[in-house]
Amino acid sequence: PVFYLPWAQFPIDDRRMSGFLVPEFSISSDGPDISAPYYLNLAPDYDATITPRFIADRGAGLETEVRWMDEYQHLALSGAYWERDRVYNSNRWLGGVQQTGGVGEHWYSRIDYTRVSDIDYFRDLGAYGLEVRARSNLKQFGAIGYQTDYIHVGIEARQYQAISVTTQNRYRQLPHAWAEFRYPILDGLRASFRIDATEFEAYDNLQLDEGSRGMATAALLWRKEWLPGYLEASSSIYAKYYEDTAIVVGDNTINSTSTINHIEGALFFERFQPDSDYAWVIEPKFHYNYAQYVDQSAQPIYDTTQPLQTYESLFRTNRFSGGDRVGDDNRFTLAATTRVIDNSNGQEWLSVSVAQGFYNGNRYVSLSPRLTKEVIDNPSLLPDITDVEQLELDSLTQSRSDLMLKTDVALGKEWSFTSDLNWNTSIGRINQSANYLQYSKYRQALVNVGMIYQRRGETVNVITGQLTDRDTWQSHVSAYIPLTDNGWSLFGRWTQDLTYSRQIDFLTGFEYESCCWRIALAYQRWVDPGTGTEIDDLDQRSSIRFQVELKGIGSGQSSVDKLLSGIYGYQNYEENN
């Protein structure tokens, strides 16, 4: 026995019953933290959980969650309130709504709304799970729409609440409405037409001009697939209209029309020998993208960014994400993938993909106002160019992209290796790489070892606006190791910034699990990403989490479970075994 109770009643099957759930206990820099959730089984289609919580240095708070599910929707309401946090010296609260639903086969609705009283709420009072601490903003989103195979119309409102000093949200979308029509014309040929209208409102703390954007997109796409490969081609036209007080020409309006054309194809070659256990597959691939230059420098930038250069980005038709820029392009991409496949079970033992893009001329559409067409052709016209502008200028004038290499290797049934590498062929150096080795065997061990590298000057600090001033290296080790056959296990995670000699995250603990109960103890220390702009300026925090779970009385994912989910592969390790 674990402990004795004079009398207790709890379900031994899937039936729900009102009553106290197992409390949680932890210790951090704020002292002991204890919560005692009480579950209310109100009806078959809705329930509630009320959780009194006490933190020694901060005081008492109350957290609640109400869930409602029927044939039309799944709705969850959450809230928390702290009367006069003694450390923060203020009342603190959280409110949230999550909803998915619909009427009939085609109508749908979505709500994902979370708001907190202050930027430090989750760091001070939220769960210590990695996914909470990694958030930089809270989504506040709602949408309704109608969708079939040929029509999709809807309207949404979207904004974010920043909960990190490194977050720079600029505009709310209040609202964004769209109508899209898709129609197959012939076998392999289809047409689409989409209209978007968005009103952009600046966040209160930013002195930005506000405006609206209308956009119409028409496209033709043809794709034909054969056993030995495929071929596809598309032609798209983008018409945009802006009304913004920052536009100084005419009546504060501006419009533009751009086109993008692309063709892509691949072939599949398989070498099979009857006396071999493996098949060797080679897949050469090409992609050609052409978009004529259209001056868009007078258009506002509401929701547009330029994604990092990756293997997948070499096959994008528009190098920008968002609706404010259509990048000019004259690019030819060559790629190849080779695979080794086990004939007996179809398992892929090896996959290696390589790709590189080749540009015919400079690109002129930019996110930097000072990087005009004239400056890009003659950089000496901008003698005071900043480091960030120089980084973008280099990307616009390079004649070829980095050489992208992706590797996945299955080293037996338990070992696997993955690698992503960007090689700058102009200077003969690696720009960035990420390499991970994993061992996973049920009842023996789950172990991950990784290394990430970023060459100096390739990334920008979003607060200071400056480039990184040195090469950065980060190492990662995580593990979940069963010690005995009767339920004892160790787990841990360690992430170290080797450049700054700073520990980013450290986790260690153990758990015991049997058929009827589970106990876990975890210690974690981490740097808080919301407390500074440089890795060596960040504050460090720590906590100890203790959990006891009686099977059948648990309250879902606990704080220790959230920590374990931060170990890469742990979810599959548990579910697949």
XYZ file of C-alpha atoms in Angstrom:
577
model
C 0.000 0.000 0.000
C 0.970 3.631 -0.568
C -1.041 5.173 2.265
C -4.288 4.527 4.136
C -7.557 6.471 3.999
C -10.449 5.920 6.413
C -12.886 6.053 3.484
C -12.604 7.007 -0.170
C -14.655 6.489 -3.305
C -13.335 6.718 -6.848
C -14.194 5.155 -10.220
C -12.445 2.017 -11.423
C -13.559 2.462 -15.052
C -14.066 5.407 -17.455
C -17.065 6.861 -15.596
C -16.559 10.366 -14.214
C -17.183 11.302 -10.590
C -17.024 14.588 -8.684
C -14.343 14.950 -6.046
C -10.812 16.068 -5.260
C -8.067 15.155 -7.699
C -4.511 14.449 -6.605
C -2.841 17.690 -5.428
C 0.425 18.967 -6.904
C 3.372 20.306 -4.959
C 6.496 22.192 -6.024
C 9.202 24.453 -4.617
C 10.732 27.395 -6.483
C 12.342 30.739 -5.668
C 8.865 31.857 -4.530
C 8.702 29.097 -1.922
C 6.355 26.093 -1.715
C 3.566 25.950 -4.317
C 0.588 23.646 -3.715
C -2.652 23.216 -5.658
C -5.674 21.030 -4.870
C -7.996 20.591 -7.884
C -11.647 19.678 -7.323
C -13.513 18.076 -10.229
C -17.252 18.679 -10.779
C -19.081 16.179 -12.984
C -21.994 18.499 -13.753
C -23.604 16.642 -16.671
C -22.668 14.151 -19.398
C -21.794 17.000 -21.781
C -20.104 19.509 -19.464
C -17.879 19.572 -16.382
C -15.649 21.909 -14.392
C -12.422 21.878 -12.400
C -11.829 24.373 -9.577
C -8.258 24.579 -8.282
C -7.319 26.569 -5.168
C -3.594 27.297 -5.273
C -1.176 28.734 -2.729
C 2.364 30.056 -3.298
C 4.194 30.971 -0.090
C 5.681 34.307 -1.187
C 2.808 35.385 -3.442
C -0.378 34.339 -1.680
C -3.518 32.474 -2.703
C -5.180 32.208 -6.088
C -8.049 30.366 -7.741
C -7.891 28.649 -11.134
C -10.953 27.276 -12.943
C -11.788 25.446 -16.149
C -15.225 24.680 -17.579
C -15.660 22.296 -20.535
C -18.735 21.801 -22.681
C -19.071 19.374 -25.580
C -22.078 18.555 -27.740
C -22.741 17.604 -31.354
C -22.055 21.165 -32.538
C -19.009 22.308 -30.623
C -16.267 21.713 -28.073
C -15.886 24.701 -25.741
C -13.407 25.268 -22.902
C -13.413 28.343 -20.640
C -10.458 28.923 -18.344
C -9.672 31.588 -15.793
C -7.461 32.418 -12.839
C -7.389 35.239 -10.296
C -4.805 36.249 -7.695
C -5.824 38.841 -5.142
C -2.891 41.165 -4.558
C 0.169 39.139 -5.501
C 2.553 40.014 -2.657
C 5.644 39.980 -4.892
C 4.121 41.741 -7.902
C 2.062 44.054 -5.636
C -0.974 43.892 -7.910
C -4.024 41.792 -8.726
C -3.302 39.266 -11.464
C -5.588 37.252 -13.717
C -5.874 35.000 -16.738
C -8.814 34.390 -19.068
C -9.127 32.021 -21.987
C -11.622 30.610 -24.484
C -10.942 27.672 -26.804
C -13.719 26.587 -29.144
C -14.083 24.430 -32.241
C -17.466 23.786 -33.754
C -19.743 23.871 -36.728
C -23.265 23.436 -38.004
C -23.859 20.875 -40.697
C -21.082 19.628 -42.907
C -19.683 22.939 -44.142
C -20.117 25.707 -41.534
C -17.392 26.028 -38.903
C -16.276 28.320 -36.093
C -12.980 28.667 -34.216
C -11.973 30.634 -31.112
C -8.511 30.618 -29.558
C -8.305 33.503 -27.091
C -6.009 33.889 -24.090
C -5.281 37.076 -22.186
C -3.322 37.747 -19.002
C -3.038 40.751 -16.723
C 0.667 41.386 -17.355
C 3.686 40.319 -19.368
C 5.196 38.318 -16.482
C 2.127 36.208 -15.634
C 3.273 32.898 -17.141
C 6.839 33.281 -15.896
C 5.627 33.902 -12.335
C 2.440 31.844 -12.069
C 2.124 29.620 -15.119
C 3.153 25.992 -15.498
C 6.848 25.268 -15.751
C 6.427 23.156 -18.879
C 8.745 24.019 -21.728
C 5.921 24.834 -24.146
C 4.612 27.583 -21.814
C 7.964 29.213 -21.207
C 8.773 29.174 -24.928
C 5.752 31.300 -25.806
C 6.477 34.840 -26.902
C 2.860 35.903 -27.389
C -0.711 34.819 -26.727
C -3.052 34.341 -29.659
C -6.421 36.099 -29.584
C -8.289 34.743 -32.575
C -11.843 34.072 -33.708
C -13.265 32.961 -37.069
C -16.411 31.701 -38.751
C -16.587 30.301 -42.251
C -18.169 28.080 -44.859
C -16.077 25.536 -46.766
C -16.700 22.967 -49.498
C -14.446 21.363 -52.086
C -14.932 24.401 -54.336
C -15.758 27.373 -52.073
C -14.249 28.775 -48.898
C -15.562 32.025 -47.412
C -14.990 33.389 -43.941
C -14.208 36.252 -41.628
C -11.780 36.377 -38.713
C -10.253 38.715 -36.163
C -6.679 38.176 -35.001
C -4.327 39.859 -32.562
C -1.602 38.873 -30.098
C -0.634 39.839 -26.576
C 3.132 40.008 -26.115
C 4.424 38.193 -23.038
C 8.114 38.586 -23.854
C 10.343 41.618 -24.306
C 11.648 40.027 -27.514
C 8.216 40.122 -29.185
C 7.417 42.938 -31.593
C 3.847 42.582 -32.818
C 2.880 45.492 -35.038
C -0.707 45.172 -36.212
C -4.031 43.613 -35.353
C -6.249 42.231 -38.120
C -9.695 43.585 -37.262
C -11.182 42.050 -39.345
C -9.915 39.888 -42.204
C -12.513 38.583 -44.659
C -11.944 36.322 -47.645
C -13.675 34.372 -50.389
C -11.925 31.640 -52.359
C -13.199 29.650 -55.333
C -11.500 26.530 -56.690
C -12.643 24.747 -59.820
C -11.220 21.787 -61.794
C -11.219 22.580 -65.515
C -9.623 19.522 -67.105
C -7.799 16.457 -65.883
C -4.863 17.858 -63.923
C -5.787 21.509 -64.572
C -7.581 23.638 -62.006
C -8.274 27.318 -61.486
C -8.597 29.338 -58.305
C -9.647 32.864 -57.445
C -9.409 34.513 -54.037
C -10.334 37.908 -52.626
C -9.042 39.185 -49.267
C -9.934 42.377 -47.417
C -8.119 43.237 -44.186
C -8.244 46.176 -41.800
C -4.970 46.662 -39.927
C -4.926 48.426 -36.572
C -1.651 49.273 -34.827
C -1.047 48.182 -31.245
C -1.595 50.925 -28.693
C 2.061 51.264 -27.680
C 3.266 51.775 -31.263
C 3.085 55.042 -33.159
C 2.285 53.469 -36.516
C 0.026 54.473 -39.355
C -3.034 52.303 -39.874
C -4.810 51.250 -43.010
C -6.520 48.582 -45.052
C -5.485 46.157 -47.771
C -7.505 44.537 -50.506
C -6.014 41.693 -52.482
C -7.224 39.560 -55.387
C -5.357 36.460 -56.534
C -6.088 34.384 -59.633
C -4.149 31.228 -60.470
C -3.993 28.336 -62.907
C -2.265 25.137 -61.785
C -1.558 22.075 -63.882
C -0.095 18.874 -62.469
C 0.409 15.488 -64.061
C 1.686 12.442 -62.198
C 3.105 9.300 -63.724
C 4.675 6.235 -62.181
C 8.210 7.494 -62.965
C 7.631 11.084 -61.757
C 5.536 14.235 -61.987
C 5.429 17.614 -63.730
C 3.569 20.729 -62.621
C 3.269 24.350 -63.715
C 1.381 27.371 -62.428
C 0.733 30.997 -63.270
C -0.585 33.438 -60.663
C -1.497 37.107 -60.682
C -1.688 39.269 -57.534
C -3.564 42.572 -57.508
C -3.322 44.695 -54.343
C -4.923 47.898 -53.178
C -3.873 49.893 -50.096
C -5.418 52.770 -48.234
C -3.091 54.113 -45.532
C -2.307 57.511 -44.043
C 1.414 56.799 -44.513
C 0.984 56.786 -48.305
C 1.858 60.320 -49.342
C 0.885 60.065 -52.996
C -2.563 60.905 -54.338
C -5.411 60.304 -51.887
C -3.435 58.005 -49.538
C -4.004 54.991 -51.795
C -1.734 52.840 -53.912
C -2.080 49.650 -55.930
C 0.141 47.130 -57.688
C -0.129 44.037 -59.876
C 2.437 41.225 -59.871
C 2.733 37.807 -61.476
C 4.510 34.578 -60.556
C 5.116 31.635 -62.898
C 6.751 28.362 -62.023
C 7.415 24.900 -63.399
C 8.613 21.915 -61.387
C 9.292 18.284 -62.095
C 10.873 15.155 -60.679
C 11.770 11.635 -61.787
C 11.915 8.475 -59.684
C 14.563 5.875 -60.512
C 14.609 2.627 -58.560
C 17.367 0.057 -58.705
C 16.137 -3.322 -57.543
C 18.127 -6.563 -57.489
C 16.289 -9.823 -56.775
C 19.073 -11.145 -54.538
C 19.290 -7.915 -52.479
C 17.358 -7.026 -49.351
C 17.338 -3.335 -50.251
C 16.135 -1.052 -53.029
C 18.025 2.077 -54.048
C 15.947 5.054 -55.205
C 17.238 8.259 -56.836
C 14.917 11.251 -57.314
C 16.314 14.184 -59.348
C 14.163 17.318 -59.175
C 14.099 20.782 -60.723
C 12.174 23.975 -60.028
C 12.113 27.166 -62.098
C 10.497 30.315 -60.726
C 9.990 33.615 -62.549
C 8.409 36.782 -61.151
C 8.947 40.112 -62.904
C 10.107 43.071 -60.802
C 7.345 45.454 -59.718
C 8.212 48.413 -57.480
C 6.369 47.889 -54.175
C 8.475 50.150 -51.952
C 5.578 52.569 -51.331
C 3.335 49.789 -50.017
C 3.067 49.445 -46.220
C 4.388 46.344 -44.466
C 1.637 44.962 -42.229
C 2.119 41.198 -41.908
C 5.026 40.314 -44.174
C 8.353 38.714 -43.265
C 11.059 36.845 -45.144
C 11.501 33.270 -43.875
C 14.951 31.863 -43.261
C 16.617 30.098 -46.153
C 16.008 26.353 -45.878
C 15.803 23.349 -48.187
C 12.051 23.844 -48.512
C 12.374 27.585 -49.251
C 14.159 26.807 -52.530
C 10.843 25.493 -53.866
C 8.688 28.426 -52.746
C 7.141 30.588 -55.456
C 7.213 33.735 -53.294
C 10.207 34.303 -51.045
C 8.046 36.432 -48.704
C 5.329 35.244 -46.334
C 2.336 37.521 -45.832
C 0.497 39.669 -48.329
C 2.498 42.888 -48.715
C 5.317 41.809 -51.009
C 5.634 39.625 -54.102
C 9.317 38.956 -54.575
C 10.844 39.315 -58.024
C 12.681 36.165 -58.982
C 14.485 34.420 -61.805
C 15.682 31.274 -60.076
C 16.491 27.751 -61.161
C 16.746 25.125 -58.415
C 18.360 21.737 -58.839
C 17.838 19.007 -56.257
C 18.260 15.296 -55.784
C 17.224 12.761 -53.170
C 18.564 9.261 -52.716
C 16.907 6.646 -50.523
C 17.727 3.119 -49.378
C 14.605 1.084 -48.572
C 14.240 -2.313 -46.912
C 12.330 -4.551 -49.331
C 10.910 -6.741 -46.568
C 9.053 -4.052 -44.610
C 9.383 -0.802 -46.571
C 11.461 0.902 -43.864
C 13.611 3.754 -45.117
C 17.157 3.228 -43.851
C 18.742 6.230 -45.561
C 17.516 9.473 -47.112
C 19.870 12.182 -48.371
C 18.564 15.322 -50.101
C 20.639 18.114 -51.606
C 19.472 21.308 -53.333
C 20.822 24.635 -54.531
C 19.224 27.625 -56.222
C 20.845 29.673 -59.002
C 19.752 33.283 -59.606
C 19.825 35.175 -62.882
C 20.387 38.767 -61.744
C 19.732 40.743 -58.568
C 16.413 40.778 -56.719
C 14.996 44.240 -55.997
C 11.870 43.786 -53.872
C 12.985 44.346 -50.283
C 11.654 44.874 -46.766
C 14.203 47.645 -46.091
C 12.997 51.085 -47.306
C 16.523 52.294 -48.026
C 17.426 49.320 -50.209
C 16.090 50.764 -53.440
C 16.764 49.338 -56.892
C 19.515 51.898 -57.423
C 21.227 51.064 -54.123
C 21.084 47.320 -54.774
C 22.783 47.834 -58.147
C 25.267 50.334 -56.669
C 25.748 49.857 -52.884
C 28.167 52.798 -52.683
C 25.099 55.075 -52.854
C 24.382 54.042 -49.237
C 27.653 54.612 -47.345
C 25.984 54.398 -43.904
C 24.392 51.015 -44.541
C 23.584 49.124 -41.335
C 24.603 45.550 -40.587
C 21.013 44.372 -40.951
C 20.631 46.107 -44.312
C 23.946 44.625 -45.442
C 22.708 41.134 -44.546
C 19.602 41.612 -46.706
C 21.633 43.216 -49.503
C 23.927 40.194 -49.604
C 20.936 37.867 -49.951
C 19.504 39.992 -52.802
C 22.713 40.076 -54.828
C 24.038 36.539 -54.376
C 24.167 34.507 -57.569
C 23.387 31.227 -55.850
C 21.866 30.063 -52.607
C 23.522 28.034 -49.904
C 23.874 24.361 -50.701
C 21.175 22.670 -48.602
C 21.780 19.158 -47.311
C 19.232 17.051 -45.387
C 20.132 13.613 -44.059
C 18.083 10.973 -42.238
C 19.704 7.674 -41.289
C 18.220 4.677 -39.480
C 21.150 2.913 -37.813
C 19.433 -0.354 -37.054
C 16.025 -0.470 -35.427
C 16.941 1.634 -32.397
C 19.427 4.247 -33.653
C 18.609 7.216 -35.902
C 20.497 10.297 -37.086
C 19.150 13.511 -38.645
C 21.096 16.454 -40.014
C 20.292 19.782 -41.685
C 23.205 21.764 -43.094
C 23.496 25.023 -45.065
C 26.844 25.336 -46.877
C 27.882 28.727 -48.279
C 29.639 27.707 -51.492
C 30.884 31.265 -52.154
C 33.138 31.379 -49.086
C 33.396 27.655 -48.398
C 31.858 27.759 -44.915
C 28.885 26.312 -43.078
C 26.285 28.984 -42.361
C 24.173 26.844 -40.051
C 23.678 23.223 -39.098
C 21.602 21.067 -36.767
C 22.539 17.453 -36.014
C 20.738 14.964 -33.761
C 21.461 11.367 -32.791
C 18.751 9.296 -31.074
C 18.614 5.883 -29.435
C 15.139 4.576 -28.610
C 14.255 1.114 -27.353
C 11.323 0.462 -25.073
C 12.241 -0.610 -21.514
C 15.903 0.142 -22.207
C 16.431 3.829 -22.981
C 15.517 6.930 -24.940
C 18.593 9.129 -25.480
C 19.052 12.246 -27.647
C 22.310 14.056 -28.408
C 22.329 17.175 -30.577
C 24.464 20.094 -31.725
C 23.312 23.363 -33.349
C 25.631 25.836 -35.085
C 24.953 29.346 -36.446
C 27.635 31.402 -38.208
C 28.093 34.954 -36.927
C 26.213 37.653 -38.780
C 23.472 35.324 -40.043
C 20.771 36.265 -37.505
C 19.423 39.517 -36.071
C 18.609 40.346 -32.448
C 15.006 41.565 -32.705
C 15.424 44.035 -29.830
C 18.815 45.597 -30.560
C 18.489 45.274 -34.328
C 22.121 44.133 -34.497
C 23.634 41.029 -36.019
C 25.081 38.307 -33.840
C 28.731 39.180 -33.230
C 30.136 35.651 -32.988
C 29.569 32.082 -34.109
C 27.082 30.374 -31.806
C 27.101 26.741 -30.703
C 24.491 24.971 -28.604
C 24.578 21.376 -27.385
C 21.617 19.296 -26.251
C 21.370 16.011 -24.350
C 18.134 14.445 -23.098
C 17.224 10.983 -21.871
C 14.524 8.797 -20.335
C 16.035 5.616 -18.883
C 14.099 2.801 -17.147
C 16.283 1.521 -14.297
C 14.424 -1.636 -13.326
C 11.643 -3.848 -14.601
C 9.379 -2.849 -11.709
C 8.765 0.776 -12.762
C 11.698 2.978 -11.682
C 12.998 5.444 -14.315
C 15.397 8.390 -14.553
C 14.942 11.337 -16.906
C 16.881 14.470 -17.741
C 17.529 17.230 -20.246
C 20.514 19.559 -20.631
C 20.958 22.411 -23.119
C 24.188 24.411 -23.051
C 25.179 27.533 -24.978
C 28.832 26.777 -25.682
C 29.558 30.227 -27.111
C 28.572 32.089 -23.938
C 29.325 29.173 -21.566
C 25.761 29.484 -20.267
C 23.394 26.725 -19.276
C 20.079 27.280 -21.088
C 18.043 24.492 -19.543
C 18.696 21.695 -17.053
C 16.227 19.030 -15.940
C 16.712 15.930 -13.830
C 14.339 13.651 -11.969
C 12.943 10.193 -11.434
C 9.578 8.480 -11.420
C 8.035 5.229 -10.292
C 4.993 3.825 -12.064
C 2.916 0.725 -11.431
C -0.516 -0.451 -12.436
C -2.267 1.653 -9.801
C -0.141 4.652 -8.950
C 2.726 6.878 -10.017
C 5.149 9.152 -8.190
C 7.574 11.635 -9.789
C 10.116 14.194 -8.599
C 11.789 16.699 -10.950
C 14.251 19.558 -10.590
C 14.605 22.168 -13.331
C 16.810 25.218 -13.832
C 16.513 27.491 -16.876
C 17.226 30.959 -18.213
C 14.144 33.137 -18.650
C 13.916 34.364 -22.287
C 11.646 37.244 -21.282
C 14.169 39.017 -19.045
C 16.713 40.344 -21.525
C 17.955 40.674 -25.067
C 21.247 38.740 -24.926
C 21.836 35.206 -23.671
C 24.340 36.345 -21.025
C 21.859 38.933 -19.658
C 18.968 36.542 -18.987
C 17.844 35.754 -15.446
C 18.001 32.173 -14.219
C 15.114 30.408 -12.481
C 14.646 27.017 -10.851
C 11.911 24.802 -9.436
C 11.288 21.410 -7.837
C 8.111 19.570 -8.864
C 6.608 16.656 -6.926
C 3.695 14.595 -8.217
C 1.647 11.681 -6.921
C -0.945 10.154 -9.231
C -3.481 7.469 -8.417
C -4.593 5.837 -11.671
C -8.211 6.737 -12.351
C -8.050 9.954 -10.306
C -5.518 11.874 -12.412
C -6.328 15.317 -13.791
C -4.798 15.044 -17.252
C -1.316 16.269 -18.089
C 0.542 17.351 -14.963
C 3.471 19.761 -14.737
C 5.903 16.810 -14.649
C 4.251 15.357 -17.760
C 4.819 18.688 -19.497
C 8.487 18.562 -18.577
C 8.766 15.026 -19.952
C 7.099 16.089 -23.206
C 10.085 18.403 -23.710
C 12.299 15.321 -24.174
C 12.384 14.773 -27.927
C 10.724 11.486 -28.862
C 9.186 10.846 -25.425
C 5.614 11.013 -26.714
C 6.238 8.365 -29.388
C 8.300 6.322 -26.931
C 5.289 6.034 -24.611
C 2.524 5.726 -27.223
C 4.160 3.248 -29.585
C 5.190 0.849 -26.862
